[in-house]
Short mmCIF file of C-alpha atoms in Angstrom, two decimals:
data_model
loop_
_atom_site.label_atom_id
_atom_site.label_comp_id
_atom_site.label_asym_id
_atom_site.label_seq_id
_atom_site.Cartn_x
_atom_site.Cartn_y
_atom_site.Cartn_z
CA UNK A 150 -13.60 -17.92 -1.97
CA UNK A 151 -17.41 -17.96 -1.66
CA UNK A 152 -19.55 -14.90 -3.07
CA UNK A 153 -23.02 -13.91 -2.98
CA UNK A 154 -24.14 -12.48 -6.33
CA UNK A 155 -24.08 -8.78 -4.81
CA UNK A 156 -20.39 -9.61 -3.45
CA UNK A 157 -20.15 -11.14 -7.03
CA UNK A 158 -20.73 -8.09 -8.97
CA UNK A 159 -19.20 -5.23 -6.57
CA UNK A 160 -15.58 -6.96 -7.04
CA UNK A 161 -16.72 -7.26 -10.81
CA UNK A 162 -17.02 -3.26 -10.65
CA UNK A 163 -14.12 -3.00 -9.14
CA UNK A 164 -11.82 -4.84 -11.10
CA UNK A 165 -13.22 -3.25 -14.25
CA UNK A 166 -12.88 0.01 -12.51
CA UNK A 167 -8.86 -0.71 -12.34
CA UNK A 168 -8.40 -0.76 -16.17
CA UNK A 169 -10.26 2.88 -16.00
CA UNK A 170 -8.27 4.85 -13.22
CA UNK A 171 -5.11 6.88 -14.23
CA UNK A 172 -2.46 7.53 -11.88
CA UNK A 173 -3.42 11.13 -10.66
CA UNK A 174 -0.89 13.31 -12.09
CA UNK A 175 0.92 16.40 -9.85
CA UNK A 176 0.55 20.01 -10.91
CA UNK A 177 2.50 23.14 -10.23
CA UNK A 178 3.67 22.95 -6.41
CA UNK A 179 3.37 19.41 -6.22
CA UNK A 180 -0.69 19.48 -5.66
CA UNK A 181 -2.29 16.54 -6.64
CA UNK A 182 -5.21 16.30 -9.21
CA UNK A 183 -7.40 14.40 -10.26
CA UNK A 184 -8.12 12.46 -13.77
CA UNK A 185 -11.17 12.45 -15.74
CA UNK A 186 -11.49 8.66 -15.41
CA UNK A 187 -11.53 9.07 -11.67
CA UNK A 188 -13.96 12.10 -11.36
CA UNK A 189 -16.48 9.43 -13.66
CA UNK A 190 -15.57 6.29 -11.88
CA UNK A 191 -15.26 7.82 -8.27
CA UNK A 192 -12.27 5.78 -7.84
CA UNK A 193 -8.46 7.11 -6.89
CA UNK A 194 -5.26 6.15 -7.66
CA UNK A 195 -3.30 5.69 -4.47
CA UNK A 196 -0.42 3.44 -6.34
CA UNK A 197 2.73 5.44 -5.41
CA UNK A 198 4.48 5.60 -9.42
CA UNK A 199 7.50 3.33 -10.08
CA UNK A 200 9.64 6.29 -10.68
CA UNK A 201 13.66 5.93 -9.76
CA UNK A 202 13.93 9.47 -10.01
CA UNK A 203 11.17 9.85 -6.97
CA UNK A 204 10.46 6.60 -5.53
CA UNK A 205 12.02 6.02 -2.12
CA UNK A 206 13.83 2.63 -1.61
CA UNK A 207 14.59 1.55 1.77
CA UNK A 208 18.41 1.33 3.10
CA UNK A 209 19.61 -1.37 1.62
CA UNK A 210 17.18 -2.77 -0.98
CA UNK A 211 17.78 -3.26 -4.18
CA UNK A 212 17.69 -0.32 -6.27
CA UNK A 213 15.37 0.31 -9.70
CA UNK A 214 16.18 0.81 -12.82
CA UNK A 215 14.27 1.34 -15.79
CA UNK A 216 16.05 1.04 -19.30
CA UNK A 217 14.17 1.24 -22.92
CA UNK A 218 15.96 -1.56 -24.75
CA UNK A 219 14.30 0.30 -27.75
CA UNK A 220 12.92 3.50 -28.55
CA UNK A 221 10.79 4.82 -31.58
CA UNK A 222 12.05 8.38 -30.19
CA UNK A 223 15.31 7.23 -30.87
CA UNK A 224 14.38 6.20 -34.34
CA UNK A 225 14.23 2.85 -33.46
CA UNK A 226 10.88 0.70 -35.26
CA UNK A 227 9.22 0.22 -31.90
CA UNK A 228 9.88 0.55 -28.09
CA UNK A 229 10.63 -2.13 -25.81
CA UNK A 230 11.29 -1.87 -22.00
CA UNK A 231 13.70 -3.20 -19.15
CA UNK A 232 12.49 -3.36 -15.30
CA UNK A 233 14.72 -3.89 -12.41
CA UNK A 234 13.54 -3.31 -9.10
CA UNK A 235 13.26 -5.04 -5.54
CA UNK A 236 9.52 -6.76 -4.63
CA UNK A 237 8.97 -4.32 -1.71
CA UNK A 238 8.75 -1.23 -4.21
CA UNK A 239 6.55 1.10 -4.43
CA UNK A 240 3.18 0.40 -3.21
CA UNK A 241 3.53 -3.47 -2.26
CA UNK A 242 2.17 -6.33 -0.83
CA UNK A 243 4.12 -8.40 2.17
CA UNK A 244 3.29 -12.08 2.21
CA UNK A 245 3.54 -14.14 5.42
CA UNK A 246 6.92 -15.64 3.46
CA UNK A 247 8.09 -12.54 4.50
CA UNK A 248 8.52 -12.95 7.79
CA UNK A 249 6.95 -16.19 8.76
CA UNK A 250 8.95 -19.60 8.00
CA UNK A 251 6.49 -22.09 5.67
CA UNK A 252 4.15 -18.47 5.06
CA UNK A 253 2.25 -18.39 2.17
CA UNK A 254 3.70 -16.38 -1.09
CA UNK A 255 2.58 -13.68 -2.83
CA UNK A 256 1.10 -15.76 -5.35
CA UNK A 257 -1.05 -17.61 -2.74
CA UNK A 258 -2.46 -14.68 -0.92
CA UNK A 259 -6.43 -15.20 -1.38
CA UNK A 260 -8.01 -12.52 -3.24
CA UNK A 261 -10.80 -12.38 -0.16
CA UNK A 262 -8.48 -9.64 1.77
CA UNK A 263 -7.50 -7.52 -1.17
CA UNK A 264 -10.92 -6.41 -2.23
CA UNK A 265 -13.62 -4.55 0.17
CA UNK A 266 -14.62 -2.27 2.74
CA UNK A 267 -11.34 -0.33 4.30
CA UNK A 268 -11.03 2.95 6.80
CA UNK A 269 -8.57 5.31 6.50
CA UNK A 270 -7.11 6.69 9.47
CA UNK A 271 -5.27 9.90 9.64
CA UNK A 272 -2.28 9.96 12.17
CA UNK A 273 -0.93 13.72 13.08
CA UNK A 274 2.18 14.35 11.87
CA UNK A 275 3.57 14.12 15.50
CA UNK A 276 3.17 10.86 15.76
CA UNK A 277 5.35 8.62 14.71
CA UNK A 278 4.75 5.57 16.85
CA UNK A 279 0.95 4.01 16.45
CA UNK A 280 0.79 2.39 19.50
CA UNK A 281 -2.66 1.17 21.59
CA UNK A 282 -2.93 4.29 22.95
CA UNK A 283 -2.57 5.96 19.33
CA UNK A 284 -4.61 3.79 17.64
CA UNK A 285 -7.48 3.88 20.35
CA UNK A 286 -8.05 7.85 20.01
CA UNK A 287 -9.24 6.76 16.33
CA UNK A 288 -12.55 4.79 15.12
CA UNK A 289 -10.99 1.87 14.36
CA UNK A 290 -13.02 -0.87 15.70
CA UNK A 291 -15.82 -2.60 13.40
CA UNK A 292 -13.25 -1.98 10.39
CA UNK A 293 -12.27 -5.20 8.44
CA UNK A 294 -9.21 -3.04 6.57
CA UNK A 295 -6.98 -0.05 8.10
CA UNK A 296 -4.95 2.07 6.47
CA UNK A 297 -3.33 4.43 8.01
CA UNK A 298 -2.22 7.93 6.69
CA UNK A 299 0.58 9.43 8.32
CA UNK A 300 3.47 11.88 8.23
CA UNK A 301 4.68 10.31 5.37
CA UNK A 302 1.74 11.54 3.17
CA UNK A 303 1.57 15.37 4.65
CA UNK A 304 5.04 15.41 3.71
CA UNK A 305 5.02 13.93 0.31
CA UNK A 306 7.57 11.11 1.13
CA UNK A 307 6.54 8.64 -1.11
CA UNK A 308 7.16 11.26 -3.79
CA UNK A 309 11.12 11.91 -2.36
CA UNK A 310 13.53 9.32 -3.75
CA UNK A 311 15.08 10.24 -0.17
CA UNK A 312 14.74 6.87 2.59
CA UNK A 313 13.79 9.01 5.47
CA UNK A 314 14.28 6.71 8.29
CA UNK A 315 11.51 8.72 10.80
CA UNK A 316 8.44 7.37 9.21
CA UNK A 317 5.54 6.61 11.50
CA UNK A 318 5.29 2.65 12.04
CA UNK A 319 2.70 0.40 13.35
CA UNK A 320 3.76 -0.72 17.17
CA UNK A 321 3.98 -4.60 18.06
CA UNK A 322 1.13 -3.26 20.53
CA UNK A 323 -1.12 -1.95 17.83
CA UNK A 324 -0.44 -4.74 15.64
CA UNK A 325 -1.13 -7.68 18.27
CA UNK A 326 -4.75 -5.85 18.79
CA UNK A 327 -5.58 -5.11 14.88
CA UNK A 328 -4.61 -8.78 14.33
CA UNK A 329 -6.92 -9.93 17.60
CA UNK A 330 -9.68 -7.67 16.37
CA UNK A 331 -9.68 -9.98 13.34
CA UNK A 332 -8.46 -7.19 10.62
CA UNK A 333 -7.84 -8.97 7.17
CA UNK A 334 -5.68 -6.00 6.04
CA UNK A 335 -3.14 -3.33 7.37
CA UNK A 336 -1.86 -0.75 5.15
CA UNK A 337 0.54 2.47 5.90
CA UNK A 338 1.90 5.15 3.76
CA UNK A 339 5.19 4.61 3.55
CA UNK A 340 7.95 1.84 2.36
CA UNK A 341 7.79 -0.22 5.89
CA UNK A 342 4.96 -1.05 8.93
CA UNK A 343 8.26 -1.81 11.25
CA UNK A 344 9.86 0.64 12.70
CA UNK A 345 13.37 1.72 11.45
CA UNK A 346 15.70 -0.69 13.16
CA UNK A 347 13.77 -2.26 15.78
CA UNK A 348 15.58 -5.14 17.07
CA UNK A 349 12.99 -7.32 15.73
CA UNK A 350 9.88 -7.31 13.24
CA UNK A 351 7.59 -7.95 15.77
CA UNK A 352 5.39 -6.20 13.73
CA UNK A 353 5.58 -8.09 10.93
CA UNK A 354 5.48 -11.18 12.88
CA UNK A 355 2.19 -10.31 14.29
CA UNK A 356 0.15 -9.37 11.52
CA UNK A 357 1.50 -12.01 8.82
CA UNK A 358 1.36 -14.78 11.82
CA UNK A 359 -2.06 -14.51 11.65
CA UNK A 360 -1.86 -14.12 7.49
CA UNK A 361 -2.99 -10.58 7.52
CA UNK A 362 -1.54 -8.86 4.06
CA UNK A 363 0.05 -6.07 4.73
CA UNK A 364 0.71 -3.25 2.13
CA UNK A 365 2.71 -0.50 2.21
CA UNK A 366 3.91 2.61 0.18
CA UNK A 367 0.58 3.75 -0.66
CA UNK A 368 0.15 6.87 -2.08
CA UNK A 369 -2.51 8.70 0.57
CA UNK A 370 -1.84 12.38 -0.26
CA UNK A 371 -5.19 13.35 -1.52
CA UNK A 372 -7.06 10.83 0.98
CA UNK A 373 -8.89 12.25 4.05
CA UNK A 374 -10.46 9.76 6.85
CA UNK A 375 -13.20 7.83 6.38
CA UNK A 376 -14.48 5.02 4.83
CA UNK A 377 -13.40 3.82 1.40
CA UNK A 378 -13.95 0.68 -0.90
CA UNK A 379 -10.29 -0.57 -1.36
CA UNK A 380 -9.14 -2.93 -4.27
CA UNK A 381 -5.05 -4.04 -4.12
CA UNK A 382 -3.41 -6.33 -6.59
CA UNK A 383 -0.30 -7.29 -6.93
CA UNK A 384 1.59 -9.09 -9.60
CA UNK A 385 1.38 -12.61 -9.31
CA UNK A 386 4.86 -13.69 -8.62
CA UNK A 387 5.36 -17.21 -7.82
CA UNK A 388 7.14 -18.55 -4.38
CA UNK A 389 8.31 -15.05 -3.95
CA UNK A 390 7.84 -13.00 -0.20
CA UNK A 391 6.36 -9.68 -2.03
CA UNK A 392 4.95 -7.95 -4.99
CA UNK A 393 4.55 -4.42 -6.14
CA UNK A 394 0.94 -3.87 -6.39
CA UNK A 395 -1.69 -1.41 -7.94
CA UNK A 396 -3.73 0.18 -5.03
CA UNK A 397 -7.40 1.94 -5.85
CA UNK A 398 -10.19 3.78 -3.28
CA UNK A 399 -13.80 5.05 -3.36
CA UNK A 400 -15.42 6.38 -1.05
CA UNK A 401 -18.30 5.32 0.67
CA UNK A 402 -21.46 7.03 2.40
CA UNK A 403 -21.06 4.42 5.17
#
């Protein structure tokens, strides 16, 4: 990918910035608040935690677990850890292999989409379809990445090892004019952009056709509209479909 020096340097400060951030932690109630690191930095944490014990897995995926092979609690010389978990956990990534026969992997996702300008947009919690019509009562246009914030967040369910199967989706509409608006990335707050057993992923279809990225299971709690600088990573799994990823914001004064 091809940088100017300015471009150069703001994904510089942004990468850096990801070694600094630690995952907000919850407080009494289940309020979110903020680190240190982020109040200096300016950038948040919206990387739902790996967390069997409160990470929702969708119907049928494969389940986590997390085992400590060794533990110095357990009087053991060091400690040493076990992961087990399905690539769409958590906060993720979908590659066009996902959905698209021949799509690029995970691995081969350019960088260019993952790192830059992004809007938030805040669906009411009535909603859970964002169709056209949805989507066009929001500022959406002119944005290169949306994210959208929906029931899911104003009712903590990426906190809830529960799969609740009423999330708000992205509509085949919405997702046919995001992709024709030339969007590089989509990104909702919960587990999956389809809808909960539509006959097909239509959505899916659309958006990595066109080899949009499309994350999901962000953690948009403490997030309000507006416009944000967004860096998202994942691991770099080779010839695989999807990746867990680690998801920062800042806001802008755009």
């Amino acid at each position: 990918m091809r940088m100017n020096n300015g471009r150069t340097g703001w994904m510089i400060a942004a990468l850096a910035a990801m070694g600094s951030v630690s995952q907000a932690g919850l407080g009494q109630g289940g309020s979110a608040r903020v680190s240190a690191a982020q109040r200096s930095t300016g950038w948040i944490d919206v990387t739902a935690t790996l967390d069997p014990k409160t990470t929702p897995v969708y119907l049928g995926d494969a389940p986590m677990k997390f085992d400590f092979l060794k533990d110095m609690r357990r009087g053991d010389a060091f400690t040493l850890s076990a992961f087990s978990l399905g690539a769409h956990s958590g906060t993720h990534i979908d590659a066009p292999m996902h959905f698209v026969r021949d799509g690029a992997p995970i691995d081969q996702v350019p960088l260019e989409p993952l790192i830059g300008p992004a809007r938030v947009i805040d669906i009411p919690d009535a909603v859970q379809s964002i169709n056209v019509a949805e989507l066009n009562r929001h500022r959406w246009r002119g944005a290169e990445r949306v994210l959208f914030r929906t029931r899911s967040s104003q009712r903590g369910w990426m906190r809830s090892p529960a799969f609740h199967k009423d999330f708000a989706y992205i509509a085949p509409d919405a997702a046919r004019l995001l992709a024709d608006a030339g969007v590089k990335l989509v990104g909702i707050d919960y587990i999956s952009a389809e809808q909960f057993g539509a006959p097909a992923p239509l959505t899916h279809r659309t958006l990595l056709g066109k080899g949009i990225p499309i994350v999901e299971g962000l953690s948009l709690e403490r997030i309000t509209a507006g416009d944000y600088d967004l860096v998202v990573l994942p691991m770099k799994v080779g010839g695989h479909e999807a990746a867990p990823a680690r998801a920062i914001l800042r806001k802008t004064a755009r």
